[in-house]
Amino acid sequence: MNNKANDRGNTTTGTSLPVSDRQRQVEEELVRTVLASFQGTPDPRLKELMQTLVRHLHAFIREVRLTEVEWQHAIHFLTSAGHITTDRRQEFVLLSDVLGASMQTINVNHGAATGATEATVVGPFFVDGSPEIPIGGDLAAGAPGQPCWVEGTVTDTDGNPVPGARLEVWEADEEGLYDVQYDDDHTAGRAHLFTDDHGGYAFWCLTPTPYPIPHDGPVGLLLEATGRSPMRASHLHFMATAPGLRTLVTHIFVEGDELLATDAVFGVRESLVLRFERHPAGTPIPDGRDLPGQSWSGVRFDFVLAPRPR
Ligand code: BEZ
Ligand code: FE
């Protein structure tokens, strides 16, 4: 805690309010009592989590000298987040995302410089049971946007190709919406495919465009009150799975996107920012697809999957 003793031997807090020695003793006594209440937790990990949470939570309350009105606001905020959460809307994941808690959890669990592709947030729009497309298929399924050809390989960290790896891909359309954000039940902008015998893959999708995270709920109000933008940098989501290898959840981002530095959920990693080549209408198309009068983009990305942790 950011406390300093003042001239009268009192302690000043992070907000410079004086706290007497007696007051400090009362507050510290409560922290000790609450910590002791978790002392008998049978599961040692749960005990560590709860006691550390209590220490940090009480340090926060004491450092900012939390007022009762502020505490009520916080409870109201969490209650609203609960009320707006449904099967299709997860406000607590959004909250974790905009606080950087999701990315920090990923940092802690995926060591830097392992040689594997870096992970980033899953976000709230992954849906189980996407349609399968063949290599070279189109996952846009009629969603509006510029066609984009994506190709590459999946290997392990020793450079061995991974045949049969499952790649789940999902993205927003050029209106900035995922299929599940429309009122009908259509599926578009998402699919899965499997790598070939050489670990290769290729598919058509839409050139990613920027869009806002859902901001019509309490998390949106928080962003507004703090002068933050809800916009995410343009990206394409992936989940790569293969037997014996660690599941990778990641995105690829578009080089040159102005939002890369201010992504609302802190999800951008330099290694995931790629050059999407822009091809004017009439440029020959990789698989001979007919795109009369339409421009398209192309990008290559090679995934590297880490061994599964023991
Ligand atoms: C997304 O990219 O789909 C996303 C990620 C975090 C919060 C909201 C949306
Ligand atoms: Fe997204």
Short mmCIF file of C-alpha atoms and ligand atoms in Angstrom, two decimals:
data_model
loop_
_atom_site.label_atom_id
_atom_site.label_comp_id
_atom_site.label_asym_id
_atom_site.label_seq_id
_atom_site.Cartn_x
_atom_site.Cartn_y
_atom_site.Cartn_z
CA MET A 1 0.00 0.00 0.00
CA ASN A 2 1.19 3.48 -0.87
CA ASN A 3 1.16 4.84 2.72
CA LYS A 4 3.54 7.39 4.31
CA ALA A 5 3.76 8.59 7.92
CA ASN A 6 2.98 12.33 8.31
CA ASP A 7 4.24 14.86 10.95
CA ARG A 8 1.73 13.74 13.60
CA GLY A 9 2.69 10.11 13.17
CA ASN A 10 -0.50 9.46 11.20
CA THR A 11 -0.37 7.66 7.89
CA THR A 12 -1.37 9.22 4.58
CA THR A 13 -3.03 7.06 1.97
CA GLY A 14 -2.68 7.02 -1.80
CA THR A 15 -5.27 9.83 -1.87
CA SER A 16 -3.39 11.72 0.88
CA LEU A 17 -6.13 11.40 3.51
CA PRO A 18 -4.59 11.07 6.98
CA VAL A 19 -5.19 7.78 8.73
CA SER A 20 -4.48 7.60 12.46
CA ASP A 21 -2.47 4.77 13.97
CA ARG A 22 -5.60 3.52 15.72
CA GLN A 23 -7.54 3.56 12.45
CA ARG A 24 -4.73 1.68 10.69
CA GLN A 25 -4.74 -0.95 13.45
CA VAL A 26 -8.51 -1.46 13.08
CA GLU A 27 -8.19 -1.89 9.31
CA GLU A 28 -5.22 -4.25 9.54
CA GLU A 29 -6.98 -6.27 12.23
CA LEU A 30 -9.92 -6.83 9.86
CA VAL A 31 -7.58 -7.98 7.08
CA ARG A 32 -5.98 -10.48 9.49
CA THR A 33 -9.39 -11.73 10.64
CA VAL A 34 -10.67 -12.25 7.11
CA LEU A 35 -7.44 -14.00 6.09
CA ALA A 36 -7.75 -16.28 9.13
CA SER A 37 -11.31 -17.20 8.12
CA PHE A 38 -9.89 -18.90 5.01
CA GLN A 39 -7.04 -20.58 6.90
CA GLY A 40 -8.85 -23.92 7.12
CA THR A 41 -9.67 -24.16 3.38
CA PRO A 42 -8.98 -27.83 2.51
CA ASP A 43 -7.88 -27.15 -1.09
CA PRO A 44 -4.49 -25.38 -0.86
CA ARG A 45 -4.90 -23.64 -4.22
CA LEU A 46 -8.34 -22.26 -3.29
CA LYS A 47 -6.85 -21.09 0.00
CA GLU A 48 -4.04 -19.26 -1.82
CA LEU A 49 -6.47 -17.69 -4.29
CA MET A 50 -8.89 -16.47 -1.62
CA GLN A 51 -6.27 -15.16 0.80
CA THR A 52 -4.37 -13.33 -1.93
CA LEU A 53 -7.62 -11.89 -3.29
CA VAL A 54 -8.52 -10.63 0.21
CA ARG A 55 -5.10 -9.03 0.63
CA HIS A 56 -5.28 -7.19 -2.69
CA LEU A 57 -8.95 -6.24 -2.36
CA HIS A 58 -8.48 -4.77 1.11
CA ALA A 59 -5.31 -2.97 -0.03
CA PHE A 60 -7.32 -1.41 -2.87
CA ILE A 61 -10.18 -0.33 -0.59
CA ARG A 62 -7.76 1.15 1.91
CA GLU A 63 -5.51 2.83 -0.64
CA VAL A 64 -8.33 4.68 -2.45
CA ARG A 65 -10.30 5.18 0.83
CA LEU A 66 -13.36 3.74 -0.95
CA THR A 67 -16.53 5.63 -0.06
CA GLU A 68 -19.80 3.83 0.66
CA VAL A 69 -21.41 5.47 -2.38
CA GLU A 70 -18.58 4.19 -4.57
CA TRP A 71 -19.00 0.71 -3.08
CA GLN A 72 -22.74 0.87 -3.92
CA HIS A 73 -21.91 1.95 -7.49
CA ALA A 74 -19.57 -1.01 -7.82
CA ILE A 75 -22.26 -3.43 -6.59
CA HIS A 76 -24.80 -1.84 -8.94
CA PHE A 77 -22.33 -2.17 -11.85
CA LEU A 78 -21.78 -5.88 -11.18
CA THR A 79 -25.53 -6.43 -10.77
CA SER A 80 -26.18 -4.78 -14.17
CA ALA A 81 -23.46 -6.94 -15.74
CA GLY A 82 -25.27 -9.99 -14.36
CA HIS A 83 -28.66 -8.84 -15.63
CA ILE A 84 -27.49 -8.23 -19.20
CA THR A 85 -25.65 -11.56 -19.38
CA THR A 86 -27.45 -14.30 -21.34
CA ASP A 87 -26.46 -17.40 -23.37
CA ARG A 88 -25.53 -15.01 -26.19
CA ARG A 89 -24.07 -12.09 -24.23
CA GLN A 90 -21.32 -12.44 -21.62
CA GLU A 91 -20.74 -9.07 -19.95
CA PHE A 92 -18.26 -10.42 -17.38
CA VAL A 93 -15.95 -11.69 -20.14
CA LEU A 94 -16.17 -8.24 -21.72
CA LEU A 95 -15.30 -6.66 -18.38
CA SER A 96 -12.32 -8.97 -17.96
CA ASP A 97 -11.26 -8.10 -21.53
CA VAL A 98 -11.40 -4.29 -21.15
CA LEU A 99 -9.55 -4.48 -17.82
CA GLY A 100 -6.73 -6.41 -19.52
CA ALA A 101 -7.41 -9.32 -17.15
CA SER A 102 -8.06 -11.76 -20.01
CA MET A 103 -4.79 -10.88 -21.75
CA GLN A 104 -2.83 -10.96 -18.48
CA THR A 105 -4.17 -14.45 -17.75
CA ILE A 106 -3.01 -15.50 -21.23
CA ASN A 107 0.42 -13.93 -20.59
CA VAL A 108 0.78 -15.83 -17.33
CA ASN A 109 -0.21 -19.15 -18.91
CA HIS A 110 1.60 -18.95 -22.26
CA GLY A 111 5.27 -18.20 -21.58
CA ALA A 112 6.85 -15.68 -23.95
CA ALA A 113 9.36 -16.91 -26.59
CA THR A 114 8.40 -20.61 -26.64
CA GLY A 115 8.64 -20.66 -30.43
CA ALA A 116 4.89 -21.26 -30.67
CA THR A 117 2.41 -18.83 -32.21
CA GLU A 118 1.31 -16.29 -29.61
CA ALA A 119 -2.17 -16.53 -28.12
CA THR A 120 -4.73 -13.79 -27.66
CA VAL A 121 -8.27 -13.38 -26.34
CA VAL A 122 -11.07 -15.74 -27.40
CA GLY A 123 -13.76 -13.03 -27.15
CA PRO A 124 -17.48 -13.75 -26.80
CA PHE A 125 -18.33 -14.77 -30.38
CA PHE A 126 -16.89 -18.27 -30.72
CA VAL A 127 -19.70 -20.78 -31.29
CA ASP A 128 -19.35 -24.57 -31.11
CA GLY A 129 -20.57 -26.59 -34.07
CA SER A 130 -19.46 -24.39 -36.97
CA PRO A 131 -19.84 -25.87 -40.49
CA GLU A 132 -16.90 -27.72 -42.03
CA ILE A 133 -15.43 -26.35 -45.27
CA PRO A 134 -12.92 -28.10 -47.53
CA ILE A 135 -9.46 -26.64 -48.09
CA GLY A 136 -10.00 -23.70 -50.44
CA GLY A 137 -13.65 -23.32 -49.32
CA ASP A 138 -15.35 -20.01 -48.46
CA LEU A 139 -16.47 -19.39 -44.89
CA ALA A 140 -18.05 -15.99 -45.64
CA ALA A 141 -21.25 -17.79 -46.69
CA GLY A 142 -22.66 -14.63 -48.22
CA ALA A 143 -21.71 -12.21 -45.41
CA PRO A 144 -20.89 -8.75 -46.80
CA GLY A 145 -17.24 -7.76 -47.26
CA GLN A 146 -14.19 -7.95 -49.51
CA PRO A 147 -13.06 -11.53 -50.27
CA CYS A 148 -9.79 -12.53 -48.60
CA TRP A 149 -7.63 -15.59 -49.37
CA VAL A 150 -5.78 -17.00 -46.33
CA GLU A 151 -3.20 -19.77 -46.63
CA GLY A 152 -0.37 -21.28 -44.63
CA THR A 153 0.73 -24.29 -42.64
CA VAL A 154 0.45 -25.74 -39.16
CA THR A 155 3.65 -27.17 -37.66
CA ASP A 156 4.86 -28.12 -34.19
CA THR A 157 7.73 -26.29 -32.48
CA ASP A 158 10.23 -28.73 -34.05
CA GLY A 159 9.02 -27.70 -37.50
CA ASN A 160 7.15 -30.94 -38.23
CA PRO A 161 3.97 -30.46 -40.31
CA VAL A 162 0.74 -31.24 -38.46
CA PRO A 163 -1.68 -33.02 -40.83
CA GLY A 164 -5.33 -33.12 -39.76
CA ALA A 165 -5.08 -30.11 -37.41
CA ARG A 166 -8.50 -28.53 -36.92
CA LEU A 167 -8.68 -24.80 -37.60
CA GLU A 168 -11.75 -22.96 -36.36
CA VAL A 169 -12.08 -19.53 -37.94
CA TRP A 170 -14.59 -16.78 -37.14
CA GLU A 171 -14.93 -13.12 -37.98
CA ALA A 172 -17.26 -10.11 -38.16
CA ASP A 173 -18.64 -8.95 -41.51
CA GLU A 174 -17.93 -5.49 -42.94
CA GLU A 175 -20.89 -4.10 -40.95
CA GLY A 176 -18.87 -5.00 -37.85
CA LEU A 177 -21.26 -7.76 -36.78
CA TYR A 178 -20.85 -11.49 -36.14
CA ASP A 179 -23.61 -13.78 -37.40
CA VAL A 180 -24.82 -14.35 -33.80
CA GLN A 181 -25.44 -10.60 -33.42
CA TYR A 182 -28.20 -10.72 -36.05
CA ASP A 183 -31.72 -11.62 -34.98
CA ASP A 184 -32.09 -14.54 -37.38
CA ASP A 185 -30.28 -17.83 -36.82
CA HIS A 186 -28.06 -17.77 -39.91
CA THR A 187 -24.44 -18.95 -39.82
CA ALA A 188 -21.86 -16.93 -41.74
CA GLY A 189 -18.29 -15.77 -41.22
CA ARG A 190 -17.39 -18.93 -39.33
CA ALA A 191 -16.32 -22.47 -40.23
CA HIS A 192 -13.71 -25.11 -39.51
CA LEU A 193 -11.34 -26.99 -41.79
CA PHE A 194 -8.55 -29.54 -41.45
CA THR A 195 -4.95 -29.28 -42.63
CA ASP A 196 -3.83 -31.57 -45.48
CA ASP A 197 -1.13 -34.28 -45.37
CA HIS A 198 1.59 -31.59 -45.39
CA GLY A 199 0.01 -29.46 -42.68
CA GLY A 200 -1.23 -26.98 -45.30
CA TYR A 201 -4.49 -25.05 -45.27
CA ALA A 202 -6.20 -22.38 -47.37
CA PHE A 203 -9.63 -20.76 -47.37
CA TRP A 204 -11.62 -17.75 -48.47
CA CYS A 205 -13.09 -15.38 -45.89
CA LEU A 206 -13.65 -11.61 -45.66
CA THR A 207 -10.88 -9.02 -45.32
CA PRO A 208 -11.13 -8.13 -41.60
CA THR A 209 -12.47 -4.65 -40.77
CA PRO A 210 -12.58 -2.79 -37.41
CA TYR A 211 -15.67 -3.02 -35.21
CA PRO A 212 -16.75 -2.05 -31.68
CA ILE A 213 -17.12 -4.58 -28.89
CA PRO A 214 -20.72 -4.63 -27.57
CA HIS A 215 -20.97 -1.30 -25.73
CA ASP A 216 -24.68 -0.94 -24.99
CA GLY A 217 -24.30 -2.31 -21.45
CA PRO A 218 -22.43 -1.49 -18.24
CA VAL A 219 -19.01 -2.15 -19.82
CA GLY A 220 -19.87 0.37 -22.56
CA LEU A 221 -20.80 2.92 -19.90
CA LEU A 222 -17.50 2.29 -18.15
CA LEU A 223 -15.58 2.85 -21.41
CA GLU A 224 -17.53 6.07 -22.04
CA ALA A 225 -17.00 7.39 -18.50
CA THR A 226 -13.26 6.78 -18.80
CA GLY A 227 -12.91 8.25 -22.30
CA ARG A 228 -11.99 4.90 -23.88
CA SER A 229 -12.99 3.63 -27.30
CA PRO A 230 -14.85 0.32 -27.73
CA MET A 231 -13.15 -0.29 -31.12
CA ARG A 232 -11.17 -3.43 -31.84
CA ALA A 233 -8.41 -3.51 -34.43
CA SER A 234 -9.36 -5.52 -37.56
CA HIS A 235 -8.75 -9.22 -36.98
CA LEU A 236 -9.59 -12.78 -37.88
CA HIS A 237 -10.09 -15.31 -35.05
CA PHE A 238 -8.54 -18.79 -35.00
CA MET A 239 -8.61 -21.79 -32.73
CA ALA A 240 -6.14 -24.52 -33.73
CA THR A 241 -6.35 -27.99 -32.19
CA ALA A 242 -4.38 -31.16 -32.88
CA PRO A 243 -3.80 -34.36 -30.88
CA GLY A 244 -0.84 -34.09 -28.47
CA LEU A 245 -0.44 -30.34 -29.06
CA ARG A 246 -1.59 -27.37 -27.04
CA THR A 247 -4.79 -25.72 -28.25
CA LEU A 248 -4.04 -22.27 -29.60
CA VAL A 249 -6.58 -19.43 -29.55
CA THR A 250 -5.34 -16.45 -31.49
CA HIS A 251 -6.08 -13.78 -34.11
CA ILE A 252 -4.28 -12.34 -37.08
CA PHE A 253 -4.34 -8.54 -37.40
CA VAL A 254 -4.05 -6.26 -40.42
CA GLU A 255 -0.83 -4.28 -40.80
CA GLY A 256 -1.44 -0.53 -41.10
CA ASP A 257 -4.72 -0.57 -39.13
CA GLU A 258 -4.86 2.67 -37.10
CA LEU A 259 -6.47 0.85 -34.16
CA LEU A 260 -3.60 -1.56 -33.51
CA ALA A 261 -2.24 0.60 -30.68
CA THR A 262 -5.59 1.20 -28.98
CA ASP A 263 -7.38 -2.16 -29.30
CA ALA A 264 -10.15 -2.08 -26.65
CA VAL A 265 -9.18 -5.47 -25.21
CA PHE A 266 -5.35 -5.18 -25.44
CA GLY A 267 -5.33 -8.24 -27.73
CA VAL A 268 -2.76 -7.12 -30.31
CA ARG A 269 0.67 -8.77 -30.44
CA GLU A 270 3.29 -7.67 -32.92
CA SER A 271 3.93 -11.21 -34.14
CA LEU A 272 0.28 -11.48 -35.20
CA VAL A 273 0.21 -8.31 -37.33
CA LEU A 274 0.40 -9.33 -41.00
CA ARG A 275 0.54 -7.71 -44.39
CA PHE A 276 -2.74 -8.30 -46.22
CA GLU A 277 -1.84 -7.82 -49.90
CA ARG A 278 -4.56 -5.79 -51.65
CA HIS A 279 -5.33 -6.92 -55.20
CA PRO A 280 -7.40 -4.75 -57.54
CA ALA A 281 -10.24 -6.25 -59.54
CA GLY A 282 -8.91 -8.31 -62.42
CA THR A 283 -5.80 -9.62 -60.59
CA PRO A 284 -5.55 -13.41 -61.12
CA ILE A 285 -7.05 -15.31 -58.23
CA PRO A 286 -5.14 -18.12 -56.39
CA ASP A 287 -7.62 -20.94 -57.03
CA GLY A 288 -9.22 -19.60 -60.19
CA ARG A 289 -12.36 -18.48 -58.34
CA ASP A 290 -14.53 -16.16 -60.37
CA LEU A 291 -14.70 -12.71 -58.74
CA PRO A 292 -15.87 -10.47 -61.59
CA GLY A 293 -15.06 -6.80 -61.00
CA GLN A 294 -14.12 -7.40 -57.36
CA SER A 295 -10.94 -6.52 -55.50
CA TRP A 296 -9.65 -9.05 -52.99
CA SER A 297 -6.88 -9.43 -50.42
CA GLY A 298 -4.49 -12.24 -49.55
CA VAL A 299 -2.43 -13.16 -46.52
CA ARG A 300 -0.20 -16.04 -45.43
CA PHE A 301 0.18 -17.23 -41.86
CA ASP A 302 2.03 -20.27 -40.55
CA PHE A 303 0.82 -21.54 -37.18
CA VAL A 304 3.24 -23.18 -34.74
CA LEU A 305 1.63 -25.26 -31.99
CA ALA A 306 3.36 -25.90 -28.67
CA PRO A 307 3.51 -29.36 -27.06
CA ARG A 308 0.64 -30.04 -24.69
CA PRO A 309 1.69 -29.17 -21.11
CA ARG A 310 1.97 -32.23 -18.84
C1 BEZ B 1 -13.89 -10.21 -30.40
O1 BEZ B 1 -12.88 -10.00 -31.00
O2 BEZ B 1 -14.73 -10.86 -30.96
C2 BEZ B 1 -14.07 -9.65 -29.03
C3 BEZ B 1 -13.07 -9.82 -28.10
C4 BEZ B 1 -13.24 -9.32 -26.83
C5 BEZ B 1 -14.38 -8.63 -26.50
C6 BEZ B 1 -15.38 -8.46 -27.46
C7 BEZ B 1 -15.23 -8.96 -28.73
FE FE B 2 -13.54 -10.44 -32.95
#
